[in-house]
mmCIF file of C-alpha atoms in Angstrom:
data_model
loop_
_atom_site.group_PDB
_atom_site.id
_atom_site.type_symbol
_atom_site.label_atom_id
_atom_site.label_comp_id
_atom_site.label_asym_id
_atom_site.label_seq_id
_atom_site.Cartn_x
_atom_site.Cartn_y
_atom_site.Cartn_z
ATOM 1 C CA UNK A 193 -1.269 7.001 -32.778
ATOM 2 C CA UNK A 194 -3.639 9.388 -30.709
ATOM 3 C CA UNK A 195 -3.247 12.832 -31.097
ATOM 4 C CA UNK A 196 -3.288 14.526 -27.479
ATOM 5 C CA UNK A 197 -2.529 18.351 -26.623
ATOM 6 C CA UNK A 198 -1.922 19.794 -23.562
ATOM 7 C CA UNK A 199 -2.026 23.561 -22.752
ATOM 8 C CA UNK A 200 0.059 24.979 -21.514
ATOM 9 C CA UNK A 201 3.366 22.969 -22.088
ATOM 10 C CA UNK A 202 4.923 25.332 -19.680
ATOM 11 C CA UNK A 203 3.843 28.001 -17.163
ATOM 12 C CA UNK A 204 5.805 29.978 -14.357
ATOM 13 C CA UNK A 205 3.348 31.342 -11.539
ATOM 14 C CA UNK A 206 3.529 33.226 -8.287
ATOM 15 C CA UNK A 207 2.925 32.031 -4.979
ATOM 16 C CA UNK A 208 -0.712 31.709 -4.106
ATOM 17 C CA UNK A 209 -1.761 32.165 -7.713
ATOM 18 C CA UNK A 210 -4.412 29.567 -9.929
ATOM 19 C CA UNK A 211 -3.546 27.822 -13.193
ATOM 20 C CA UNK A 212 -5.251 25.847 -15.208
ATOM 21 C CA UNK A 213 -4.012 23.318 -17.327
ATOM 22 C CA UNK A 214 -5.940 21.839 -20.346
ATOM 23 C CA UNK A 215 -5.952 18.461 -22.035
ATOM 24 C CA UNK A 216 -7.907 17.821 -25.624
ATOM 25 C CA UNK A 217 -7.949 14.057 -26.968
ATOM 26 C CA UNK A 218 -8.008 15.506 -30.622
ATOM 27 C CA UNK A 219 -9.031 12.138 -32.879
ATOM 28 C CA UNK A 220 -10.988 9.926 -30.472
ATOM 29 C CA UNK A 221 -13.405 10.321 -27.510
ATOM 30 C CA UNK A 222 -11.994 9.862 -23.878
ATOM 31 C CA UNK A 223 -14.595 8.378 -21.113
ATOM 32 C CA UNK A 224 -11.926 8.032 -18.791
ATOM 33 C CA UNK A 225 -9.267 10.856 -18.292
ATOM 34 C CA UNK A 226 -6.096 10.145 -15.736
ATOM 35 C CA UNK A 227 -3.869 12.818 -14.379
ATOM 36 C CA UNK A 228 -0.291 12.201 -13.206
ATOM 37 C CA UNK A 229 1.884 14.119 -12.327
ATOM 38 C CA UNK A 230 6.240 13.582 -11.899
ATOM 39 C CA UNK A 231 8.344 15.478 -10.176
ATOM 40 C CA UNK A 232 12.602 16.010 -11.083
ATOM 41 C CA UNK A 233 13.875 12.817 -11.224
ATOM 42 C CA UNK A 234 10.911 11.088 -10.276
ATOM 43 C CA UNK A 235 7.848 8.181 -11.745
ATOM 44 C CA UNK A 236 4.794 8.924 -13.086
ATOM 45 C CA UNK A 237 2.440 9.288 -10.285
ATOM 46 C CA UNK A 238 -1.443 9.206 -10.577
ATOM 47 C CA UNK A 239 -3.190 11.884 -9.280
ATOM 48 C CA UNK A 240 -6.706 11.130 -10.075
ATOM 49 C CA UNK A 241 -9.075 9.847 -11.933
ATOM 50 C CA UNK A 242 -11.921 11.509 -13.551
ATOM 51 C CA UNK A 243 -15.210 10.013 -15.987
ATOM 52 C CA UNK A 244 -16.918 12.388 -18.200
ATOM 53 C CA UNK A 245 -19.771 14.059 -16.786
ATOM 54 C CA UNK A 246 -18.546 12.629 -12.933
ATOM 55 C CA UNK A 247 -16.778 13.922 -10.210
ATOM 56 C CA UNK A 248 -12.754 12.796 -10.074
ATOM 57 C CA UNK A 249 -11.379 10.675 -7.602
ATOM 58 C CA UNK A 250 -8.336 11.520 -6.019
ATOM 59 C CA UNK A 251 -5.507 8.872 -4.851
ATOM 60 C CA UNK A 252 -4.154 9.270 -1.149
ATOM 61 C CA UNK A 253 -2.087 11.917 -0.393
ATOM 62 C CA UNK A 254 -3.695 14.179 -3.227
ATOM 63 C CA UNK A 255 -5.598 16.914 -2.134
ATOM 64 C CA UNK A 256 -9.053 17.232 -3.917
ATOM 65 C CA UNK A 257 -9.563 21.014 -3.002
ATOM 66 C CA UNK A 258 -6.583 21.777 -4.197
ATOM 67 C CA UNK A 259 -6.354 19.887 -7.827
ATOM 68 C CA UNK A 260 -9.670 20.756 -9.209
ATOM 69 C CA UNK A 261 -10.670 18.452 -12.296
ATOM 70 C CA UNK A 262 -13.296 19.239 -14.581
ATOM 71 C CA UNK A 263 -13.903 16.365 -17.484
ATOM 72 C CA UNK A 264 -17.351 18.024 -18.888
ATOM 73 C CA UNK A 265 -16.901 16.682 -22.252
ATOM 74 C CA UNK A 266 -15.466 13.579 -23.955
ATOM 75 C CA UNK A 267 -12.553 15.547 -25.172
ATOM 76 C CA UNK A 268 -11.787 18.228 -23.092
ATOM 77 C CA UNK A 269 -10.324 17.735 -19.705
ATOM 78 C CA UNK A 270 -9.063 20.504 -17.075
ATOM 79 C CA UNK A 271 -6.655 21.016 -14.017
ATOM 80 C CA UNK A 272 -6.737 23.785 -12.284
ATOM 81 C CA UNK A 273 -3.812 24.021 -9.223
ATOM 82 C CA UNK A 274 -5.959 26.287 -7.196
ATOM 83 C CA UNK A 275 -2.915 28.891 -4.747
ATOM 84 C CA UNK A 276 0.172 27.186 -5.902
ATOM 85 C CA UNK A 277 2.586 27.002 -3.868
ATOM 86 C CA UNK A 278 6.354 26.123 -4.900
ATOM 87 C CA UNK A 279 5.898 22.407 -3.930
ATOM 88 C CA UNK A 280 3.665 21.603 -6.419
ATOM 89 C CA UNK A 281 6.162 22.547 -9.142
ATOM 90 C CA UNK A 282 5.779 19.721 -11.626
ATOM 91 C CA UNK A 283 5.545 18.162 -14.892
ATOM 92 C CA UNK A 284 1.756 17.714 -15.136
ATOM 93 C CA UNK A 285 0.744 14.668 -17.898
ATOM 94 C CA UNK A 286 -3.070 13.611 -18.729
ATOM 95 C CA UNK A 287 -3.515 10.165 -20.209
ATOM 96 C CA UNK A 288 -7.415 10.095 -22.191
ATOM 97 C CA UNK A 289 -8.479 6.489 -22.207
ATOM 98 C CA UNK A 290 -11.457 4.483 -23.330
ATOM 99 C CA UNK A 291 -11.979 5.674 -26.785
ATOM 100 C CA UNK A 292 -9.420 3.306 -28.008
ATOM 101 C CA UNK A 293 -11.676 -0.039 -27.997
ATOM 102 C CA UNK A 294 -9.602 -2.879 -28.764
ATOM 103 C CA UNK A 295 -6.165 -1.240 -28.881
ATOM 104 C CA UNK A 296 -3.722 -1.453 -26.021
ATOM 105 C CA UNK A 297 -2.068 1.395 -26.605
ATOM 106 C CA UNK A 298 -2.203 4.336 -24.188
ATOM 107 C CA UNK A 299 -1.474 7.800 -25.493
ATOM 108 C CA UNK A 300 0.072 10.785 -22.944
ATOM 109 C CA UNK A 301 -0.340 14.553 -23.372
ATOM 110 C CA UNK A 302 2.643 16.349 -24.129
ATOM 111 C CA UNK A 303 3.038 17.361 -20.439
ATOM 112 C CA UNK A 304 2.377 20.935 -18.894
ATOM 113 C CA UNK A 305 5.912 22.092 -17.013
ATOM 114 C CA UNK A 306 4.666 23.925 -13.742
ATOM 115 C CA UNK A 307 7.132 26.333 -11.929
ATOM 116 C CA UNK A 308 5.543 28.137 -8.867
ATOM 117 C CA UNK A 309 7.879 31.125 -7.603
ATOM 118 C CA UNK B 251 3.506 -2.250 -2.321
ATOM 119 C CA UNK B 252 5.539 -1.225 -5.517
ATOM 120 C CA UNK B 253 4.171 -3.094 -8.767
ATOM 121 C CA UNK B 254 6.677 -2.109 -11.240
ATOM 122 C CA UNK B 255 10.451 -2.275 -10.236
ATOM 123 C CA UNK B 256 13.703 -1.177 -12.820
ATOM 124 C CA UNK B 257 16.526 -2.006 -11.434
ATOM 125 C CA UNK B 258 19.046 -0.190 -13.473
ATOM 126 C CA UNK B 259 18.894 3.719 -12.834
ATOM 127 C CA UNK B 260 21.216 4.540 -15.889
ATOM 128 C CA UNK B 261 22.587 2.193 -18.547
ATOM 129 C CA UNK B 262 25.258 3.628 -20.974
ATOM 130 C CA UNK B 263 25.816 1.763 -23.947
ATOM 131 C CA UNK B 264 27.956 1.889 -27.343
ATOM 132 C CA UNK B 265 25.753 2.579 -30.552
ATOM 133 C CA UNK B 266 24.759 -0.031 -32.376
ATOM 134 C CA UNK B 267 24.870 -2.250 -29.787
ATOM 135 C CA UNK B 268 21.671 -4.265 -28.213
ATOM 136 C CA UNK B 269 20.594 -3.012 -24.962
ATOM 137 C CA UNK B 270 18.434 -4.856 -22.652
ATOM 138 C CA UNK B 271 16.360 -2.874 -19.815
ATOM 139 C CA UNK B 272 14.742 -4.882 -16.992
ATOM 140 C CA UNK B 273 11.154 -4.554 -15.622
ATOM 141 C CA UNK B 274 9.800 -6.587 -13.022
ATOM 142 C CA UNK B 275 6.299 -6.516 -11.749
ATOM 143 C CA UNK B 276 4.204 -7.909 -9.022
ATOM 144 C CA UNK B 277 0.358 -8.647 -9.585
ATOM 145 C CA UNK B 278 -2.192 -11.571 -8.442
ATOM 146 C CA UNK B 279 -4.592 -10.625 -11.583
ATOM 147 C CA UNK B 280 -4.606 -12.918 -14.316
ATOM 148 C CA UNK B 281 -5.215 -10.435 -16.783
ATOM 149 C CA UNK B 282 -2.947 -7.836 -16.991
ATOM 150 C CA UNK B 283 -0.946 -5.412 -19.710
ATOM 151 C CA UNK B 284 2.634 -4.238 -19.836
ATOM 152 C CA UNK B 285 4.051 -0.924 -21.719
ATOM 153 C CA UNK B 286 7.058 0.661 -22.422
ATOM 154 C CA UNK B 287 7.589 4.175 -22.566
ATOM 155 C CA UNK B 288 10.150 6.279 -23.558
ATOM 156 C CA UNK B 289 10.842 10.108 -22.118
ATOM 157 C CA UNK B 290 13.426 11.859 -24.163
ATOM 158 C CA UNK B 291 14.317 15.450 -22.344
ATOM 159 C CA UNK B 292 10.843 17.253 -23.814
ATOM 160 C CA UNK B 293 9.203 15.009 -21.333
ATOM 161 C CA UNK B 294 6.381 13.536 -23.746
ATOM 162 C CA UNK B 295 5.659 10.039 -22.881
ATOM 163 C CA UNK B 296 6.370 7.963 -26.073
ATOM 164 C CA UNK B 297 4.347 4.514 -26.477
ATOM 165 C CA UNK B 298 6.792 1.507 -27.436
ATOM 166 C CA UNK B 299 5.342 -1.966 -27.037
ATOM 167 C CA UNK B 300 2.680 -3.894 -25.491
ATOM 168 C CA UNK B 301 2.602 -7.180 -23.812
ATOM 169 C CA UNK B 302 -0.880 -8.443 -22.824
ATOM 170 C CA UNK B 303 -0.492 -11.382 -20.016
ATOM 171 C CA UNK B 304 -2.227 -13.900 -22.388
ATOM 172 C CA UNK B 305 -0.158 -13.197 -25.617
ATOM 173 C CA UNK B 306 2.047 -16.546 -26.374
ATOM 174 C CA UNK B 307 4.551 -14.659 -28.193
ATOM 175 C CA UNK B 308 6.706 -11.760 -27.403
ATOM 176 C CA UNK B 309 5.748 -8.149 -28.841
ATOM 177 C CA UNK B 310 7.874 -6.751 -31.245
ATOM 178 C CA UNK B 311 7.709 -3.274 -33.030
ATOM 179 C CA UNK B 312 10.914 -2.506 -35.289
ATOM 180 C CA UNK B 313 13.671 -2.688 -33.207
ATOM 181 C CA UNK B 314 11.522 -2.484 -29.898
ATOM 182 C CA UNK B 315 11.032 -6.130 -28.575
ATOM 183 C CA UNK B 316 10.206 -7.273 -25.221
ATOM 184 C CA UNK B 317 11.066 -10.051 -23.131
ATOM 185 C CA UNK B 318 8.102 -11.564 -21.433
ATOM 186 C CA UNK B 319 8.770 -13.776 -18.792
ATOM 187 C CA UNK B 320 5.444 -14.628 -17.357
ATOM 188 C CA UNK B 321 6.375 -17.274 -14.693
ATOM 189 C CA UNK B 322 9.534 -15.279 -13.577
ATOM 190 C CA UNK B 323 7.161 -12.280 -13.796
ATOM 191 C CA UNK B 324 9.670 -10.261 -15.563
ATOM 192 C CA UNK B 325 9.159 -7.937 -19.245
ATOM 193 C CA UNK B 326 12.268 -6.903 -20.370
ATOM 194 C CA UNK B 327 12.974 -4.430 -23.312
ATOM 195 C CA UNK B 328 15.160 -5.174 -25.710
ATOM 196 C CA UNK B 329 16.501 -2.498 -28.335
ATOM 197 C CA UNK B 330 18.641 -3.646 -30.859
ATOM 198 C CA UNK B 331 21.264 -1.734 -33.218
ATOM 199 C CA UNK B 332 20.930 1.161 -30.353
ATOM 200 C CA UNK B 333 21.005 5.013 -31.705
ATOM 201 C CA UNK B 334 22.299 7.901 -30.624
ATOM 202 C CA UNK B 335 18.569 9.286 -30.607
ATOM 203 C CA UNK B 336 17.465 6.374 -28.294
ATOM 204 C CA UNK B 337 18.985 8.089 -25.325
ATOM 205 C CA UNK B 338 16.166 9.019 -22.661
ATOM 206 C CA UNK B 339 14.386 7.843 -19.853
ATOM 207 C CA UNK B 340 12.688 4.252 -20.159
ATOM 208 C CA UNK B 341 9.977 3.200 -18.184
ATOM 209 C CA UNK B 342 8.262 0.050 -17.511
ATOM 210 C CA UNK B 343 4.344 0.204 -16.882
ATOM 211 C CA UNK B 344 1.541 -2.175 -15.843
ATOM 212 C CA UNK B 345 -2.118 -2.103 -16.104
ATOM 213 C CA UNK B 346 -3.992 -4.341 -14.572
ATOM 214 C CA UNK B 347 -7.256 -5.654 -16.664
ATOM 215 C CA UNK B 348 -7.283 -6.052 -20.288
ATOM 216 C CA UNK B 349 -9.064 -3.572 -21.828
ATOM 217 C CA UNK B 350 -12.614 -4.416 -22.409
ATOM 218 C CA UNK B 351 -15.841 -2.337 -23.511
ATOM 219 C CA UNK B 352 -16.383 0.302 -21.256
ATOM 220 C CA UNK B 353 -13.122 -0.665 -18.905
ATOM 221 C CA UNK B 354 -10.385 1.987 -18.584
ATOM 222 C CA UNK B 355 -7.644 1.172 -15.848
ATOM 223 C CA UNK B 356 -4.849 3.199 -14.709
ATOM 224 C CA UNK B 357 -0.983 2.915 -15.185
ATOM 225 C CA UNK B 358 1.756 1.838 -12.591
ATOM 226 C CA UNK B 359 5.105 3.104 -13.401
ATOM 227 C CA UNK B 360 8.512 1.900 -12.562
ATOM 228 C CA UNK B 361 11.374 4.055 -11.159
ATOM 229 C CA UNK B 362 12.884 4.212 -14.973
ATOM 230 C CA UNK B 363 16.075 3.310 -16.511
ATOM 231 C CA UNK B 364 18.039 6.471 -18.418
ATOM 232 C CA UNK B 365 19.785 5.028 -21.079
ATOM 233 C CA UNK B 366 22.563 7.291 -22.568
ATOM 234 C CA UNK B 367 24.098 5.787 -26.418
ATOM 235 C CA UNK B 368 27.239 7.002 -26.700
ATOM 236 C CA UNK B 369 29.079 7.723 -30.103
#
C-alpha cells in the first residue's frame, strides 16, 4: 500500500497556543488532500478539502480561520490549529488522494493525537 | 442525512469463529465505492476491502470478504476464522464516484462496530 506519515503522532499544547500538523504522501503524488478529524468515541469527520496549489474548502460547522491548510506541494500537506482551545482536542487524520489512478484503495495518515490543556 | 449506518456498536465474538459486521448506506448515484476500515487502539486507519457498485462479484482479500447487497443497499463484512488480533474498531465507508482521471471524492463514515475476539 501507500506509505503516508503524519507529524506529529501526538502533541499536548496550552490554551491559546498554534500547532501544526504535517502530512507527507511518501511513494505517490497527492492532487487532492482530505482532513478529518474524530473525536473519543466518535466517526471520521471531514474537515476540509484542499487541491495542490488551491485554497481548501471547509465543510459546515468548520471554521476556516481557525484550521489553516496549506497543500503547496503534491506531497506535503499542513494543518495548523491556530489558539487551541481544549475543544478541539482530537485525533487529526489526512487522507492524500488522486495519485492512485486506477486503484480504489484509499490510504490514511497515521493520525496526529491533539490534547489542548 | 446519514449515508453510512452500523448498527452494531460492539460485537464480541469467540476466536475462530466467523463474524459478520453490517453496513448500510443510502445514495441516489449510480456509481459509487464501499471500504472497510479497521482502527486497532493506535488509531491508524487500516484499508480492508473494496466494493465498487458495478462489480458482479463480491470482494474478497484473505479472510476479509464483503457482502454486497446492491438492491437491499447493504455491504456487509465478513471475517472468517476471527483472531485475537482482529479486535478494533470497524468502519464502513462510502465514496460516491468511481475514481476516474483527475476525480478525487471524499469518504463518509459509519458510526463503527468494535469488535472484541475473545480467547
Amino acid at each position: 500500500g501507500a506509505v503516508v506519515s503524519q507529524h506529529p503522532s501526538w502533541v499536548i499544547c496550552k490554551s491559546g497556543t498554534s500547532v501544526k500538523i504535517e502530512c507527507r504522501s511518501l511513494d505517490f503524488q497527492a492532487t487532492t488532500m482530505f482532513w478529518y478529524r474524530q473525536f473519543p468515541k466518535q466517526s471520521l469527520m471531514l474537515m476540509a478539502t484542499s487541491n495542490e496549489g488551491s485554497k481548501a474548502t471547509y465543510e459546515q460547522g468548520v471554521e476556516k480561520d481557525k484550521f489553516l491548510i496549506n497543500h503547496a506541494s503534491l506531497t506535503l500537506s499542513t494543518l495548523t490549529v491556530t489558539s487551541a482551545h481544549p475543544e478541539d482536542s482530537s485525533f487529526y487524520i489526512c487522507n492524500p488522494t488522486g495519485g492512485l489512478i486506477g486503484k480504489h484503495e484509499q490510504y490514511f495518515g497515521p493520525g496526529t493525537r491533539l490534547t489542548v490543556t | 442525512a446519514q449515508k453510512i449506518t452500523q448498527t452494531q456498536p460492539g460485537m464480541f465474538v469467540q476466536e475462530k469463529e466467523a463474524v459478520t459486521l453490517d453496513c448500510t448506506y443510502d445514495t441516489s448515484d449510480q456509481s459509487y465505492g464501499l471500504f472497510w476500515y479497521k482502527q486497532p487502539s493506535s488509531g491508524e486507519m487500516i484499508f480492508l476491502i473494496y466494493q465498487g457498485s458495478y462489480d458482479e462479484q463480491n470482494a474478497t482479500e484473505g479472510r476479509y470478504s464483503l457482502n454486497f447487497q446492491k438492491a437491499r443497499k447493504s455491504a456487509n463484512l465478513v471475517i472468517s476464522a476471527s483472531q485475537l488480533g482482529d479486535s478494533a474498531m470497524y468502519f464502513c465507508a462510502m465514496r460516491e464516484g468511481e475514481r476516474g482521471y483527475g476525480g478525487a471524492q471524499k469518504l463518509v463514515f459509519g458510526q463503527g462496530t468494535r469488535l472484541t475476539i475473545n480467547p
